Coordinates of C-alpha atoms in Angstrom, one line a residue:
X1 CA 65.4 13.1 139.2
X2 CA 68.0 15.4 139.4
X3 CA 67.7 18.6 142.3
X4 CA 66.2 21.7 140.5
X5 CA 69.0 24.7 139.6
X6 CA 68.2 28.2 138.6
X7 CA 69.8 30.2 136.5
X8 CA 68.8 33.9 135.7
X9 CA 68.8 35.0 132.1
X10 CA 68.2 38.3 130.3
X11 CA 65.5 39.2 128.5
X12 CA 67.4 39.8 125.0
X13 CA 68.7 35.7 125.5
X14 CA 64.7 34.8 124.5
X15 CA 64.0 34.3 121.0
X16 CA 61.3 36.1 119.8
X17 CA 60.9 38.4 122.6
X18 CA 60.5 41.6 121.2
X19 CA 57.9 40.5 118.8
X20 CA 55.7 39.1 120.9
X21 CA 52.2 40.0 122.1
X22 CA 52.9 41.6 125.5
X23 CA 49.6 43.1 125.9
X24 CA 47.6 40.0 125.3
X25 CA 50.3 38.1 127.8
X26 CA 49.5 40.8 131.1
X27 CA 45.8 40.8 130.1
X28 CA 46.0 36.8 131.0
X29 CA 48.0 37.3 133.5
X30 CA 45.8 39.8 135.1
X31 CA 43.0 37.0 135.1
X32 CA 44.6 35.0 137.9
X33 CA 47.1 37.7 139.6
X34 CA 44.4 38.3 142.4
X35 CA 44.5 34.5 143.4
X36 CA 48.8 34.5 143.8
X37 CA 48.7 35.0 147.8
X38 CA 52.9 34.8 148.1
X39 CA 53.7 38.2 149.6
X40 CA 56.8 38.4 147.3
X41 CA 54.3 39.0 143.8
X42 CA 51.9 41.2 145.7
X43 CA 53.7 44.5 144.0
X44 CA 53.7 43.3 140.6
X45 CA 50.1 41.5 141.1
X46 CA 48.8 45.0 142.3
X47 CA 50.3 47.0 139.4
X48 CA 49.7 44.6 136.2
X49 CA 45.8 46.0 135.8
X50 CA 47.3 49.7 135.4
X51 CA 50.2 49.1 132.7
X52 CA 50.3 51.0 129.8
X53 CA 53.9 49.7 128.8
X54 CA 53.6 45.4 129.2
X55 CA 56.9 44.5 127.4
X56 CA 58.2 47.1 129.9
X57 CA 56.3 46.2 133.1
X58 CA 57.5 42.4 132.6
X59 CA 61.1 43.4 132.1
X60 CA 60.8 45.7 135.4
X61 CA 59.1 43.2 137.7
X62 CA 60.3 40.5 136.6
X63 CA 63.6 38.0 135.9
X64 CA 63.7 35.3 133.2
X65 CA 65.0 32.4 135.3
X66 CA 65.6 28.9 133.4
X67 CA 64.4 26.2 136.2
X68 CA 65.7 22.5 135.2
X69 CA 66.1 19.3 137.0
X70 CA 67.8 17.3 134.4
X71 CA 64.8 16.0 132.4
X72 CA 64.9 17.3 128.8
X73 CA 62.1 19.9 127.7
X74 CA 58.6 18.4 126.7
X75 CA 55.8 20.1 125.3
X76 CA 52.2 18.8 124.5
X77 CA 48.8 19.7 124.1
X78 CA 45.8 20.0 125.9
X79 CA 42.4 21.1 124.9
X80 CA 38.4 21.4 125.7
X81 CA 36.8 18.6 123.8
X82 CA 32.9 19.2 122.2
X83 CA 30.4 16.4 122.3
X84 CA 27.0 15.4 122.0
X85 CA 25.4 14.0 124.8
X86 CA 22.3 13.2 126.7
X87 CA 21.0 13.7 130.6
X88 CA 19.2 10.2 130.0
X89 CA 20.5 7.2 129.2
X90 CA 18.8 5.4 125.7
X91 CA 20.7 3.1 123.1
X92 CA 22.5 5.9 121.8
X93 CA 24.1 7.7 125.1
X94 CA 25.0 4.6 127.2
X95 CA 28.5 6.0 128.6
X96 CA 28.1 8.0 131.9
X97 CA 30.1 10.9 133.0
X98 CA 29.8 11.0 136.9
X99 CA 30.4 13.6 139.9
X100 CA 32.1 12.3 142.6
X101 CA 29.8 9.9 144.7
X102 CA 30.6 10.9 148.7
X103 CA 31.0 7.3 149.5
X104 CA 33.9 6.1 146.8
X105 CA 36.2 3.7 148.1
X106 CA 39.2 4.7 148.7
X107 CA 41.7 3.3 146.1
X108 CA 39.2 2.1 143.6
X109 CA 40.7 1.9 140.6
X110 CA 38.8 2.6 136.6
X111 CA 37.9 -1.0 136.1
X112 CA 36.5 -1.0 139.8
X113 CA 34.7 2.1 139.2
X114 CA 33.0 1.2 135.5
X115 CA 33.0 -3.0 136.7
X116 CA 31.1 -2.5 140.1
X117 CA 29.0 0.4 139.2
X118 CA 30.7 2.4 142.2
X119 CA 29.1 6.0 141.1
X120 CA 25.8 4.8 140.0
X121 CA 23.4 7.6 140.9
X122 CA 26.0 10.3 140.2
X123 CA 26.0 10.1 136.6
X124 CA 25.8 14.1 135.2
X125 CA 25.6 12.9 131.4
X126 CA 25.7 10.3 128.9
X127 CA 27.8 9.9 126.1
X128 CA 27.5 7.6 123.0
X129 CA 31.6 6.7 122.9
X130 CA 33.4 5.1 125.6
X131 CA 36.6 6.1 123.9
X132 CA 35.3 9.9 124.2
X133 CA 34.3 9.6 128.0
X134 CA 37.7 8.1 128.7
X135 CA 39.3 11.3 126.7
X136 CA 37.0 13.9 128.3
X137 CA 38.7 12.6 131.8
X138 CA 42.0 13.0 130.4
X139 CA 41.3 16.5 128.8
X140 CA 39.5 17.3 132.4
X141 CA 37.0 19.9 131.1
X142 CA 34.6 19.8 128.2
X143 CA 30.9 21.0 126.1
X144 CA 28.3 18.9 125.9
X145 CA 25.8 19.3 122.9
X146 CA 22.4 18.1 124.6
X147 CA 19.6 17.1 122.1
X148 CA 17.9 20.5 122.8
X149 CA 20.8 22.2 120.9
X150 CA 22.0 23.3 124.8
X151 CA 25.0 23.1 125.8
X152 CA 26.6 22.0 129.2
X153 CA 30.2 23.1 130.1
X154 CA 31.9 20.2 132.4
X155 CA 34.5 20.9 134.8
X156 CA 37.0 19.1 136.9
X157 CA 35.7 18.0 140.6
X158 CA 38.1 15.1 141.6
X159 CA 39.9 12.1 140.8
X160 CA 40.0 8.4 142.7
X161 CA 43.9 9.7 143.9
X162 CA 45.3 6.7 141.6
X163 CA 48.4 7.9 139.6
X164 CA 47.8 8.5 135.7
X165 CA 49.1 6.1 132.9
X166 CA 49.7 6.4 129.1
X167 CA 47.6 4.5 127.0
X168 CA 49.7 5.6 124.6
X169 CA 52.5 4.0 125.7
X170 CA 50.9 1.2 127.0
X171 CA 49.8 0.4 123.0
X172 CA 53.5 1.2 122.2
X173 CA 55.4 -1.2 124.9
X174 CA 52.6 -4.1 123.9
X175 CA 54.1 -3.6 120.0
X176 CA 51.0 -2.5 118.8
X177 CA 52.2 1.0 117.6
X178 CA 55.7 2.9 117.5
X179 CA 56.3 6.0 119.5
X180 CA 55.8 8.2 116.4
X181 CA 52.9 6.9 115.5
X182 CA 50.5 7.1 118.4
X183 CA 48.3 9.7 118.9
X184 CA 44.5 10.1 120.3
X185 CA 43.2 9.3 117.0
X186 CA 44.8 5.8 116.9
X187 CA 44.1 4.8 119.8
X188 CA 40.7 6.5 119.5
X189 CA 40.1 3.9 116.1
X190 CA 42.0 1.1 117.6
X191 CA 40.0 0.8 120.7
X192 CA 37.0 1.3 118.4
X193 CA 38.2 -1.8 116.0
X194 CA 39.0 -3.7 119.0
X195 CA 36.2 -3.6 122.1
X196 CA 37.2 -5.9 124.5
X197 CA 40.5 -5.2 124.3
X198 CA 40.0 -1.6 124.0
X199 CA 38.7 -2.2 127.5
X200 CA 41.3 -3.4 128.8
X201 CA 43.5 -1.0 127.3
X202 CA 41.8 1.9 129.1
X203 CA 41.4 -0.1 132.4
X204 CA 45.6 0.4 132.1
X205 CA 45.3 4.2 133.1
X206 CA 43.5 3.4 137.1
X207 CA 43.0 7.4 137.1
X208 CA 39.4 8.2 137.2
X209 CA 37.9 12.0 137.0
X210 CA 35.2 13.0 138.2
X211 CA 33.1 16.3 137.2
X212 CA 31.1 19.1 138.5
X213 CA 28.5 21.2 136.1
X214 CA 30.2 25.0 135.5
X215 CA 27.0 27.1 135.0
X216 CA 28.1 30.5 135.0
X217 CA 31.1 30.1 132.4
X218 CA 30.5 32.3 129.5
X219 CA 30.7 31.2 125.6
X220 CA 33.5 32.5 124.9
X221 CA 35.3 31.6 128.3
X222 CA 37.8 28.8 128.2
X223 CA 37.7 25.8 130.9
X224 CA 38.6 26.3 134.2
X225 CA 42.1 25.6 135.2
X226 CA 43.8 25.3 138.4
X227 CA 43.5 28.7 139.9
X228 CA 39.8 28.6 139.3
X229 CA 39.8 30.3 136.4
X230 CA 39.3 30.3 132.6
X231 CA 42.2 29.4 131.1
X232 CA 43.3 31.1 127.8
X233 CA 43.7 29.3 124.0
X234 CA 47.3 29.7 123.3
X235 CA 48.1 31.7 126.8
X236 CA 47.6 29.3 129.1
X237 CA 50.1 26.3 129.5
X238 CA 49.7 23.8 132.6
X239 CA 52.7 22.9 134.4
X240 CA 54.3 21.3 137.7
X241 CA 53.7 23.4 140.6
X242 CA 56.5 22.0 142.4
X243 CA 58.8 23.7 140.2
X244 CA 56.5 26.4 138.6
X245 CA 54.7 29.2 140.9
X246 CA 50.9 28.7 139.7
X247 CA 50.2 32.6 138.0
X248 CA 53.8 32.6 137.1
X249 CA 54.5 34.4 133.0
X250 CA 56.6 31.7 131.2
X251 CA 58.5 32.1 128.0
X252 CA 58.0 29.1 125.8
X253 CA 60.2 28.5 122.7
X254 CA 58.7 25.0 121.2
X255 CA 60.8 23.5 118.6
X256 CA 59.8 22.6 115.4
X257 CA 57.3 21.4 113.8
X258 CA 55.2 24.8 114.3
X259 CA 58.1 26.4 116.7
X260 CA 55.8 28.8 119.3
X261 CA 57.8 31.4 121.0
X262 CA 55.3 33.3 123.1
X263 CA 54.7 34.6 126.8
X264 CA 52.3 32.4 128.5
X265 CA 51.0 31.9 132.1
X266 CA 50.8 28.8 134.3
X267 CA 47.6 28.6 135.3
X268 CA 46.5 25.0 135.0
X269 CA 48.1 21.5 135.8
X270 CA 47.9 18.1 134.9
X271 CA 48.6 14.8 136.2
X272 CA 51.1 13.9 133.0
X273 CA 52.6 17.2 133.6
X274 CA 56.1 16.9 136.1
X275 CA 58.8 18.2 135.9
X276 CA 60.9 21.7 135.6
X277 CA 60.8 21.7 131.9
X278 CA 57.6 20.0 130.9
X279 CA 54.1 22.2 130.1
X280 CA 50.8 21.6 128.5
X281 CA 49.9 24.0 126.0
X282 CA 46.1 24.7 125.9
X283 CA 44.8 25.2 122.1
X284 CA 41.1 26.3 122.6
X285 CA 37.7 24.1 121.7
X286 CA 36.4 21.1 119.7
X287 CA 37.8 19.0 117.2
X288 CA 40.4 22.0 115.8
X289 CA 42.1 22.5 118.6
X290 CA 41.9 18.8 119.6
X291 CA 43.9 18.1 116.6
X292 CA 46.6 21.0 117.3
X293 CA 46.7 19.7 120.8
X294 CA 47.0 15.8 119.9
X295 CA 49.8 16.6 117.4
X296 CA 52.5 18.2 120.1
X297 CA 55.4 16.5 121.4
X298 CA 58.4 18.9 121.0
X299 CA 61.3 19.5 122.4
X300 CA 62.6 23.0 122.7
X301 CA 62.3 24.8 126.0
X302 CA 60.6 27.2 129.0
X303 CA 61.8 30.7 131.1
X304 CA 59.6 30.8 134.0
X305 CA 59.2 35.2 134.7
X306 CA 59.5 35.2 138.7
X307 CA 59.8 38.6 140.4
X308 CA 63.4 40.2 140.7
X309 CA 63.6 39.6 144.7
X310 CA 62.4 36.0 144.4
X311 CA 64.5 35.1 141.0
X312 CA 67.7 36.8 143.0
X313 CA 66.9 34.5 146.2
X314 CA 66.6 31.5 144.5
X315 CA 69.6 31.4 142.1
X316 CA 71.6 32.8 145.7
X317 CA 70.4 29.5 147.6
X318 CA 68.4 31.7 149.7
X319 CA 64.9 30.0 149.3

């Protein structure tokens, strides 16, 4: 992969600027401004929660800076699945969701984990699909409709440190599927159709999550993302944090189909997401948004907002 370049552009270059939201953009970026420790954002941080004038407190804090490392932009979804569950195990709810056992071995990979009964004892919840357990992990968060009509919020805890793999395109380099043609819902009915080698097919991605019970979320908040707080529907994007300060404002322009041009703010990642140009939209709750989210895969492209002292340093070399 190509070294990262900056480039500094003006805020009458993004598409859609004016018309945008700006209020609704600083009130998410307010959320997570507290938790941004570099000394270089404490000024704007500290000022955001008193704006009166958003469109013009971004264009006088901030620079739009274009950050790419020769990688084409990519844009997908991501959202907070809903699904009944149980907290005991019966014929129906046979697929556990587990916190993170203390004594995991290290490197143990999904089909060690599920095979070997590795977390036994550490199971939170049962679901009824294996195909929606395996999707909850790559979602990371999720609501769990118990049989009382209560419902339990799931967050992210850990994962078994393996690196993450498409089924996706696992199904697509075995022939099973082209490219423009997979999505969670085929491979959602094909693993169905096809159990034991639905199995295996899932046993492909070695990436295991584990999750923690959030208790003190309210209904209306969103999952939390990477800076320990709820992230936003249609704010909140994750990203690479190698490339893309965590609490950073980022312009998006998707392309077509549904082109989105919007402010948003890093404040999640992902283990698909890397790279300068590549983000995870986050679309909201239950099977709605799931669809919105499983049907992104544009091109187009992202303007990460960094403040003016940082943007000038960076396209000057200086940091």
């Amino acid at each position: 992969m190509a070294k990262a370049t900056y480039h500094i552009c003006g805020f009458d270059g993004l598409n859609g600027w004016a018309a945008d939201d700006h209020r609704a953009a600083l009130d998410v970026f307010c959320k997570t401004a507290d938790r941004i420790t570099d000394p270089w954002w404490q000024a704007a941080c500290h000022l955001a929660p008193t704006s009166t004038d958003p469109r013009g407190f971004f264009e006088l804090y901030f620079r739009p800076v274009m950050i790419t490392d020769g990688q084409p932009m990519l844009f997908t979804g991501y959202f907070e699945p809903e699904l009944s569950g149980s907290r005991v195990a019966d014929a129906t709810f046979r697929y556990p969701v587990h916190a993170l056992p203390p004594d995991l071995p290290k490197g143990a990979t999904r089909r060690q984990i599920e095979e070997q009964h590795l977390a036994k004892g550490y199971e939170i919840v049962w679901l009824a699909d294996p195909v929606d357990a395996f999707f909850l992990q790559v979602q990371g968060s999720g609501r769990i409709r118990l049989p009382d009509g209560s419902v339990l919020r799931l967050g992210f805890a850990a994962k078994n440190g393996l690196p993450y793999t498409s089924v996706g395109k696992e199904l697509v380099a075995r022939g099973v599927v082209s490219a423009d043609q997979v999505s969670a819902a085929f491979i959602h009915d094909w693993v169905r159709q096809n159990p034991d080698a639905g199995r295996d097919l899932l046993w492909t991605n070695e990436s295991y999550v584990f999750f923690r019970e959030l208790a003190d979320l309210a209904t209306d908040d969103g999952p939390i993302g990477a800076m320990k707080r709820p992230v936003t529907a249609g704010r909140s994007i994750a990203v690479d944090p190698d490339h893309v300060p965590l609490g950073a404002p980022v312009w998006i322009e998707k392309d077509a189909p549904d082109p989105m041009t919007r402010l948003m703010v890093a404040q999640d990642t992902g283990s698909a997401i890397k790279g300068a140009q590549r983000a995870d939209i986050f679309f909201g709750t239950g099977a709605a948004a799931g669809t919105m989210a499983g049907g992104v895969k544009h091109g187009g492209r992202m303007v990460v907002l960094l403040p003016v002292a940082v943007a000038d340093r960076l396209v000057a070399g200086v940091i």
